[in-house]
PDB file of C-alpha atoms and ligand atoms in Angstrom:
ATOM      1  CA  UNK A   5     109.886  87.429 130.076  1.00 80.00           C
ATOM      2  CA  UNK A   6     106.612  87.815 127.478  1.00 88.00           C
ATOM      3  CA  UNK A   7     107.314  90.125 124.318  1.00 92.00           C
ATOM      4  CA  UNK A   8     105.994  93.550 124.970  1.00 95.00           C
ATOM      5  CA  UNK A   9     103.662  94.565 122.695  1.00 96.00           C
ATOM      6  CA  UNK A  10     102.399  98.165 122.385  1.00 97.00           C
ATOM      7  CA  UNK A  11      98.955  98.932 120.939  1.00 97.00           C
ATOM      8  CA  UNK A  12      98.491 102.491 119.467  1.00 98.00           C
ATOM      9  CA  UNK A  13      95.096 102.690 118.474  1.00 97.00           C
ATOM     10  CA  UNK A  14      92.186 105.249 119.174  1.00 96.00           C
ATOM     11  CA  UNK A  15      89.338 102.756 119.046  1.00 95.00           C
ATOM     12  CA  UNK A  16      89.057 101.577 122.501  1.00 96.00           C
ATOM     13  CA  UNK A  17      86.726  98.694 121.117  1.00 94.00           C
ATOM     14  CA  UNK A  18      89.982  97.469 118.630  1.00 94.00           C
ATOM     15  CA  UNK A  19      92.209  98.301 121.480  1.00 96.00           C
ATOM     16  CA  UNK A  20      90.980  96.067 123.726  1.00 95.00           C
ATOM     17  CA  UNK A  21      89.823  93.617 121.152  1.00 94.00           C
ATOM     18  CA  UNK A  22      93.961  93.240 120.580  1.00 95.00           C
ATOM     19  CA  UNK A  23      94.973  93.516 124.198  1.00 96.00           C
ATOM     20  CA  UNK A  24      93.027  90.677 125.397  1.00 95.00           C
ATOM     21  CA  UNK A  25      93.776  88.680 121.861  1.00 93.00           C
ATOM     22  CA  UNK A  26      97.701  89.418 122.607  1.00 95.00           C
ATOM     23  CA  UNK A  27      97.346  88.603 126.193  1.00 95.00           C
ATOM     24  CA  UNK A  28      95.661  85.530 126.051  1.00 93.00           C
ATOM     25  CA  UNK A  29      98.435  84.210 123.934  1.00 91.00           C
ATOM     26  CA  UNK A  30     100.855  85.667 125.927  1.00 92.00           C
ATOM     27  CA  UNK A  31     101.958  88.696 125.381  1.00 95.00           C
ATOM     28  CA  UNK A  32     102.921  91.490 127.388  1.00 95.00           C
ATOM     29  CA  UNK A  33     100.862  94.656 126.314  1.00 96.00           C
ATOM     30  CA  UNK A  34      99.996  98.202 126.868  1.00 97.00           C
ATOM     31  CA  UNK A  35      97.915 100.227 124.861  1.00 97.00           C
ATOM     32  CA  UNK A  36      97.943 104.199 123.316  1.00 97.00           C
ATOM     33  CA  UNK A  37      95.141 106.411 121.982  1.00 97.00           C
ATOM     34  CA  UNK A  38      97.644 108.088 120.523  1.00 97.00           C
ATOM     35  CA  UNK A  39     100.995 108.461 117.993  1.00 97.00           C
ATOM     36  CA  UNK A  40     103.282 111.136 119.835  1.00 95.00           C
ATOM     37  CA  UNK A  41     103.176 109.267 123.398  1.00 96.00           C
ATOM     38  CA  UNK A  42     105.421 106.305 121.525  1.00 96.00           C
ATOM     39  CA  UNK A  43     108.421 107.950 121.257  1.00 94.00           C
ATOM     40  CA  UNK A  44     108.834 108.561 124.400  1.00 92.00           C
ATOM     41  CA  UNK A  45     108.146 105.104 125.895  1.00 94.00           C
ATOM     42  CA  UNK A  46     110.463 103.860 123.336  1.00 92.00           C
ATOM     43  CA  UNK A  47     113.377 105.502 125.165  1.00 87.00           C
ATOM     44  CA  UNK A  48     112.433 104.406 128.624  1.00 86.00           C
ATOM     45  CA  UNK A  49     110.924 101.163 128.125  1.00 87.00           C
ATOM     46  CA  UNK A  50     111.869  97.865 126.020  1.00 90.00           C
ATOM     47  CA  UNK A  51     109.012  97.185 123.492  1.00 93.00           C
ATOM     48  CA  UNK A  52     109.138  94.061 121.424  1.00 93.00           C
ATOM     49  CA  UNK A  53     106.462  95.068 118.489  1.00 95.00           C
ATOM     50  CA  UNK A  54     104.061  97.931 118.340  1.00 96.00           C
ATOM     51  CA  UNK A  55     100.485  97.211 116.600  1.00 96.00           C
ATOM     52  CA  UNK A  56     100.542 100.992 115.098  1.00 95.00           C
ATOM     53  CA  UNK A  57      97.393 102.156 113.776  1.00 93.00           C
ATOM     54  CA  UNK A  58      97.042 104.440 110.475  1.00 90.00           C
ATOM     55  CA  UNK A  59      94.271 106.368 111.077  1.00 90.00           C
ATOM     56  CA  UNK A  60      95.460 108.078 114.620  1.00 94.00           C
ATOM     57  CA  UNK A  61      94.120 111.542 115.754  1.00 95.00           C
ATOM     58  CA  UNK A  62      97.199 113.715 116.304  1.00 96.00           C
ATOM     59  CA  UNK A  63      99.732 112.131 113.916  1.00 94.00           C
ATOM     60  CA  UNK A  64      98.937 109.561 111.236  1.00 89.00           C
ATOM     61  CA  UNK A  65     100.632 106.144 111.646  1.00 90.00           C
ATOM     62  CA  UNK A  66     102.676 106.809 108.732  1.00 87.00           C
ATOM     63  CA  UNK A  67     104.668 109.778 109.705  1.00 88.00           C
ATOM     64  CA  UNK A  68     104.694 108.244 112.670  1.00 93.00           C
ATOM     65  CA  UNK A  69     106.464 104.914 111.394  1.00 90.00           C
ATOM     66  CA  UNK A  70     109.122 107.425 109.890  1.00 87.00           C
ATOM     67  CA  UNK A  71     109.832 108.660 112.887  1.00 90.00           C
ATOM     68  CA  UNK A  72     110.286 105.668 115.082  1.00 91.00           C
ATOM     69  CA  UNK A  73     112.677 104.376 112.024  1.00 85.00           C
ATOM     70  CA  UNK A  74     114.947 107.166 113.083  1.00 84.00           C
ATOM     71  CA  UNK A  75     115.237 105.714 116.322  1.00 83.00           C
ATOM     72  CA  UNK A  76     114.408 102.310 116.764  1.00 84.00           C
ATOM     73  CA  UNK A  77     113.973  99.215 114.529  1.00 83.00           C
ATOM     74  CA  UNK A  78     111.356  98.042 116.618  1.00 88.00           C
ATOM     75  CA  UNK A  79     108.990  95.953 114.513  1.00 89.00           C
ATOM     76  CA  UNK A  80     105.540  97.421 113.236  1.00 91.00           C
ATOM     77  CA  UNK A  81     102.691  95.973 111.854  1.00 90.00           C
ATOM     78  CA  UNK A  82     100.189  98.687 110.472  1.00 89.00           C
ATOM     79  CA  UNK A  83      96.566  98.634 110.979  1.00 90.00           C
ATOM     80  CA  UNK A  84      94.282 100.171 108.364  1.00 84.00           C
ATOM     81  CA  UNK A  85      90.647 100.324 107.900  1.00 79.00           C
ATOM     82  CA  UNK A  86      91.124 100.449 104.265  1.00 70.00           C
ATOM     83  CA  UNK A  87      92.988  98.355 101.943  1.00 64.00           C
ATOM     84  CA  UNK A  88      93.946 100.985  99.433  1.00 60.00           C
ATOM     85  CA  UNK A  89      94.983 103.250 102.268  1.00 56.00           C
ATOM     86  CA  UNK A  90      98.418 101.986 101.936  1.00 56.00           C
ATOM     87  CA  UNK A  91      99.318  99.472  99.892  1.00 53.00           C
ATOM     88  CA  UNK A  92     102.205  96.922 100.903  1.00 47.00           C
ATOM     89  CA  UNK A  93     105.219  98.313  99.195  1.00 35.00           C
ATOM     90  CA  UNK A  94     104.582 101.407 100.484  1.00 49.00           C
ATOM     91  CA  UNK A  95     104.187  99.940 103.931  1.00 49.00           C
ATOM     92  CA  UNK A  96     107.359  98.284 103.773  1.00 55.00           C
ATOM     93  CA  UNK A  97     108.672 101.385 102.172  1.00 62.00           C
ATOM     94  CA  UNK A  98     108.119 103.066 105.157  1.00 71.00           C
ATOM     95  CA  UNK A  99     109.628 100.979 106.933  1.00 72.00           C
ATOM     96  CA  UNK A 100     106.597  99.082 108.424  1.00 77.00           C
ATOM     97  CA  UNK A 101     107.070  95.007 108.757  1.00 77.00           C
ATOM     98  CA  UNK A 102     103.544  93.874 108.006  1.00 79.00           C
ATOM     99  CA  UNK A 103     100.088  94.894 108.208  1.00 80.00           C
ATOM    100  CA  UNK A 104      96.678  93.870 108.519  1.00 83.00           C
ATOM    101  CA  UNK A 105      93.792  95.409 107.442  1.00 82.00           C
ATOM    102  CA  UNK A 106      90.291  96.104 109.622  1.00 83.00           C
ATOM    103  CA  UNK A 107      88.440  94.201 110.067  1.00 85.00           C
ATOM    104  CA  UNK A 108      90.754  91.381 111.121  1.00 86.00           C
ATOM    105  CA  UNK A 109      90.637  88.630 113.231  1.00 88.00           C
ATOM    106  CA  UNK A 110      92.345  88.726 116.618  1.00 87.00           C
ATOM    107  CA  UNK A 111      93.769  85.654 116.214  1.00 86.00           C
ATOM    108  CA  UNK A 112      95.083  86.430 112.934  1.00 87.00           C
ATOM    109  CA  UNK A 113      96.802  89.501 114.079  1.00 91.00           C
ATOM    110  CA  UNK A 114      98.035  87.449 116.991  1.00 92.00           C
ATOM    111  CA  UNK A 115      99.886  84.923 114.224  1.00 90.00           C
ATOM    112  CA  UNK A 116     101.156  87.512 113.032  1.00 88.00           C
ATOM    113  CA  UNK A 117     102.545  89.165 115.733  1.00 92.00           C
ATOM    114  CA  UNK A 118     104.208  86.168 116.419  1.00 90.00           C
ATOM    115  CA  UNK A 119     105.811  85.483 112.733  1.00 86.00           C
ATOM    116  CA  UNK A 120     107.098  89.278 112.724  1.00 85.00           C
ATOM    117  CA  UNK A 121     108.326  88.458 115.982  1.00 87.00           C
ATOM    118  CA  UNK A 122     109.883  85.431 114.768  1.00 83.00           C
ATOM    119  CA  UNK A 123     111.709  86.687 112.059  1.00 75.00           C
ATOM    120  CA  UNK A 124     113.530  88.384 114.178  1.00 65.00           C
ATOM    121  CA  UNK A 125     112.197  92.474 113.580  1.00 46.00           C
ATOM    122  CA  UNK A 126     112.287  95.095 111.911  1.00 42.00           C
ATOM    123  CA  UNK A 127     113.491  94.219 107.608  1.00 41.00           C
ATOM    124  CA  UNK A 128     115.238  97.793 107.711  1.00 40.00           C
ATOM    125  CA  UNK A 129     118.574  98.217 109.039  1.00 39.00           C
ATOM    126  CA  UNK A 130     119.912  99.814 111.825  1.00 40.00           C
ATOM    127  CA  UNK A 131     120.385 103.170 111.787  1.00 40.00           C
ATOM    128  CA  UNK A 132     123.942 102.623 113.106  1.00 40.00           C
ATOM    129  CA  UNK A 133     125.021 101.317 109.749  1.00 46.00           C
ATOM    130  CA  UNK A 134     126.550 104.254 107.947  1.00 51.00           C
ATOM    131  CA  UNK A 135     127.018 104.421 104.010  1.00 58.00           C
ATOM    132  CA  UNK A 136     130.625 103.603 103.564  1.00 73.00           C
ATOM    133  CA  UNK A 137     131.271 105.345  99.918  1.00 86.00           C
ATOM    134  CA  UNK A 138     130.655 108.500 101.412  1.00 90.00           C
ATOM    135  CA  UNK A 139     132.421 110.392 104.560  1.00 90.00           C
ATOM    136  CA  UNK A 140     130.899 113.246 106.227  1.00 87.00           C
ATOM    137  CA  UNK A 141     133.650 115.742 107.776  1.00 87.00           C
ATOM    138  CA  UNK A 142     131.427 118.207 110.066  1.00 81.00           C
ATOM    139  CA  UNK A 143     133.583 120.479 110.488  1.00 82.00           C
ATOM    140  CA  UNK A 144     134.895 121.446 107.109  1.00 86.00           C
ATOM    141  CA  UNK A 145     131.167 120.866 105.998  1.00 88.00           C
ATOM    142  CA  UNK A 146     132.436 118.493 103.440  1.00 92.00           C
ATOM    143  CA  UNK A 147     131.124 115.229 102.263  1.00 94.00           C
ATOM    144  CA  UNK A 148     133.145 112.883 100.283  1.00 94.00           C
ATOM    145  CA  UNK A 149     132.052 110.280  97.886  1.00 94.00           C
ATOM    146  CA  UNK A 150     134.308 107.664  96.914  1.00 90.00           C
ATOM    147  CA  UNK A 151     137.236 109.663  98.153  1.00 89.00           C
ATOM    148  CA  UNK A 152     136.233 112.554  95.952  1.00 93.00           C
ATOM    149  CA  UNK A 153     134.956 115.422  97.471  1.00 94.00           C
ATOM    150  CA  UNK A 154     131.301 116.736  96.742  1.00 95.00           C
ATOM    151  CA  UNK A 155     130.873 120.793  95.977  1.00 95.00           C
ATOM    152  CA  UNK A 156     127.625 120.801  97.643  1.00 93.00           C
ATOM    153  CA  UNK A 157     125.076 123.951  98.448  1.00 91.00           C
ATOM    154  CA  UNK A 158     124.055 124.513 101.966  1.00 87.00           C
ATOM    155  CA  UNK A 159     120.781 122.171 101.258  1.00 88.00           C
ATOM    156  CA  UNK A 160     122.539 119.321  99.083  1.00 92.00           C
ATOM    157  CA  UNK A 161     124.653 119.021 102.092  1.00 92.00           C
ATOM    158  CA  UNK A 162     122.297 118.734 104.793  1.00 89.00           C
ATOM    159  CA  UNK A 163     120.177 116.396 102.780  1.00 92.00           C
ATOM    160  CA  UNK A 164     122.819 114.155 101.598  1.00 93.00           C
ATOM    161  CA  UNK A 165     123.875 114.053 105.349  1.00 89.00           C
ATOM    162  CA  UNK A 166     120.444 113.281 106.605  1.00 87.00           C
ATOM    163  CA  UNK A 167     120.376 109.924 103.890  1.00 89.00           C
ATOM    164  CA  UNK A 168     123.902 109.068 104.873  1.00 87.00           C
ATOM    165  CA  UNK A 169     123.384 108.696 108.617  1.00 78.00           C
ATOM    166  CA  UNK A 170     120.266 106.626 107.707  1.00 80.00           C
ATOM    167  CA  UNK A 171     120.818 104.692 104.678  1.00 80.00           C
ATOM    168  CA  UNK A 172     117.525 102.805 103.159  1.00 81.00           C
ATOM    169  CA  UNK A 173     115.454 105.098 105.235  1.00 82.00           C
ATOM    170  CA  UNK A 174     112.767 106.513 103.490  1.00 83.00           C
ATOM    171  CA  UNK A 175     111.987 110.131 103.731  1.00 84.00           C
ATOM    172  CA  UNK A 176     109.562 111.844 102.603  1.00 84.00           C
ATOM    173  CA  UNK A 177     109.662 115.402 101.135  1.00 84.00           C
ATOM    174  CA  UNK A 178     107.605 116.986 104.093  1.00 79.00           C
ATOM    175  CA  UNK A 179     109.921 115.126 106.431  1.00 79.00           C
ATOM    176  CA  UNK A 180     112.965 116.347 104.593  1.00 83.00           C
ATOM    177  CA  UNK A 181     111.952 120.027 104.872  1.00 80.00           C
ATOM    178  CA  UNK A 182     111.804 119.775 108.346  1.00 75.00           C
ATOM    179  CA  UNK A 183     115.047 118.348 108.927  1.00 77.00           C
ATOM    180  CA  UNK A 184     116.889 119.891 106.565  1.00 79.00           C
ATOM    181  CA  UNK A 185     115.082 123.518 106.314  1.00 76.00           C
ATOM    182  CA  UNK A 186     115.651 126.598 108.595  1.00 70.00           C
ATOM    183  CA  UNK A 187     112.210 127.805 107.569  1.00 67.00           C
ATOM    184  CA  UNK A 188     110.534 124.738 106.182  1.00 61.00           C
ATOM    185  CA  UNK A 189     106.919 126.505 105.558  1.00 63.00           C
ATOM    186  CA  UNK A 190     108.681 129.093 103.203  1.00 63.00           C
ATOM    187  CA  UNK A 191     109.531 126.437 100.982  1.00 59.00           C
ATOM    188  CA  UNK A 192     107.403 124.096  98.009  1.00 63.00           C
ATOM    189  CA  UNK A 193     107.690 120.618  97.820  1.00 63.00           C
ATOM    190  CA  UNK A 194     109.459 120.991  94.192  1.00 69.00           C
ATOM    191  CA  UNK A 195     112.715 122.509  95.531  1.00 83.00           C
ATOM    192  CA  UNK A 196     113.112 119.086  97.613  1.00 88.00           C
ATOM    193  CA  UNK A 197     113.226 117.428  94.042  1.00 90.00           C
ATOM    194  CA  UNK A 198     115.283 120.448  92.409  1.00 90.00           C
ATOM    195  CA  UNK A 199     118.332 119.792  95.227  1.00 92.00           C
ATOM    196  CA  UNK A 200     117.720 115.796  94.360  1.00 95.00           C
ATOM    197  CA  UNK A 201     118.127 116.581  90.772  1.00 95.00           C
ATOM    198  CA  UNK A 202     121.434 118.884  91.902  1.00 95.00           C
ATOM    199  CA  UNK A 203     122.410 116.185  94.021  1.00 96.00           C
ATOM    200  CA  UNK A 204     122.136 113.511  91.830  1.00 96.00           C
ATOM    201  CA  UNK A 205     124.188 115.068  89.078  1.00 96.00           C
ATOM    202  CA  UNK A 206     127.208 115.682  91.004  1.00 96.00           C
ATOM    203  CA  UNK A 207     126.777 111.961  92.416  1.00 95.00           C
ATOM    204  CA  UNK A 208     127.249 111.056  88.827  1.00 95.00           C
ATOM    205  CA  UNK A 209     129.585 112.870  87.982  1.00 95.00           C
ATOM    206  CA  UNK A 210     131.845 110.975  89.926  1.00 94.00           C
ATOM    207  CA  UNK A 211     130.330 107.276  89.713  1.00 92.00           C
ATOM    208  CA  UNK A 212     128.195 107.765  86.497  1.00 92.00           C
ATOM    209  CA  UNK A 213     127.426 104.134  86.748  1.00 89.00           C
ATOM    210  CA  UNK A 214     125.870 104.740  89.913  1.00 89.00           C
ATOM    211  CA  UNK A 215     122.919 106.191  91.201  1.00 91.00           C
ATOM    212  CA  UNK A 216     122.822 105.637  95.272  1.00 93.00           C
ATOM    213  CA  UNK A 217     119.744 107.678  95.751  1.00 95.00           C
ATOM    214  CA  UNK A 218     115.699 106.093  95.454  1.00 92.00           C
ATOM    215  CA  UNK A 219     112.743 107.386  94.334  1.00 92.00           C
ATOM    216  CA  UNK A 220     110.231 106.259  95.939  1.00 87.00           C
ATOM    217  CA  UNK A 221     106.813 107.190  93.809  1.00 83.00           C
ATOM    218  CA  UNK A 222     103.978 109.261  95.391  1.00 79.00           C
ATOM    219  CA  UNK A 223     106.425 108.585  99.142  1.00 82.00           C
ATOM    220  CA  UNK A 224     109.575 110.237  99.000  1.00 87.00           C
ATOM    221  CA  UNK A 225     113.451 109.499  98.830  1.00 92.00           C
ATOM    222  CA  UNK A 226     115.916 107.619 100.465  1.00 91.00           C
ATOM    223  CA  UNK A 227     119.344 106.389 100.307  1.00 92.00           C
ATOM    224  CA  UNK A 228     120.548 102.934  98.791  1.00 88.00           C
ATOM    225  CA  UNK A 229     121.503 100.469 101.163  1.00 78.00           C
ATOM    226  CA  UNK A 230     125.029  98.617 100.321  1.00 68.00           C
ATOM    227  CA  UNK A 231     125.033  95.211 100.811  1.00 52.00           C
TER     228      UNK A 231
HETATM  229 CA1  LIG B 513      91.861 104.951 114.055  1.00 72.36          CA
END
């Protein structure tokens, strides 16, 4: 069985460019104009590595990595027309494994399809692997941390319950809104930090040597990762 590689990109020219680059060394591939589409074929087919584009036209390749994160660690290497449109911290942040910026030659994308591929996937874990200092009880709506239960607001709960089920995940705050929010749109990007803050300080209060949740500058938040 080849890898299968899927191609999101909205420039047929690229697309095909990679296709017949991947599939003269190989590969398996199909190939999307668009972000939204991959969800979906990641619950009915088995992909091996998607080539994800940044610059999409209905969802940008970011938000798009953040989303596949919270299903799948599929391996992703971005594509970006611009160097300084992501640089490769916040790549990795996001949860990307590589990327290569346009233009590029096929055959070095194809190399590095296969060295992602070879290091076995995706760098972030699972999203199976639970924080184990805290334990979410659902239905008293109680989180513990360290065996000491957390007085948490209606928000500090569902956010802290959001990181815990998918620890080194990085959110951002837009992304946290949604999840977290009945009525996301009513609310500013500051009262994400201002239950962080909240959150934080009770976190402390218990462990004050410890501070489990990341800032991630100018990105978002996310929850440390014990190893
Ligand atoms: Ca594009």
């Amino acid at each position: 069985m080849n890898p299968k590689i899927l191609i999101v990109e909205d420039e047929p020219a690229i697309a095909d460019t990679i296709q017949y680059a991947l599939e003269t060394e190989g590969f398996d591939t199909q190939c999307l104009a668009a972000g939204r589409p991959v969800l979906e074929i990641l619950e009915s087919a088995a992909i091996d590595l998607i080539v994800l584009d940044i610059g999409l036209p209905d969802i940008s390749g970011i938000e798009l990595c953040l989303e596949i994160r919270k299903q799948s660690p599929v391996p992703i290497i971005f594509l970006t027309a611009r160097a300084a449109e992501v640089d490769r911290v916040v790549g990795l942040e996001i949860g990307g494994d590589d990327y290569i910026t346009k233009p590029f030659s096929p055959r070095e994308l194809a190399a590095r399809v296969r060295a992602v591929l070879r290091r076995g996937g995706a760098t972030t874990a699972p999203a199976a692997a639970p924080a184990t200092e805290f334990v979410i009880d659902e239905s008293r709506r109680q989180i513990t941390y360290f065996d000491t239960p957390l007085e948490l607001s209606h928000y500090e709960y569902r956010i802290l319950r959001i990181f815990i089920q998918h620890p080194g995940h990085v959110y951002s705050r837009e992304r946290l809104m949604n999840l977290a929010w009945d009525e996301p749109e009513s609310s500013m990007d500051r009262t994400v930090d201002a239950h962080i803050k909240n959150l934080r300080a009770k976190l402390k209060s218990v462990r004050p040597d410890n501070d489990p949740i990341v800032t991630h500058r100018g990105v978002g938040y996310s929850l440390k990762e014990v190893i």
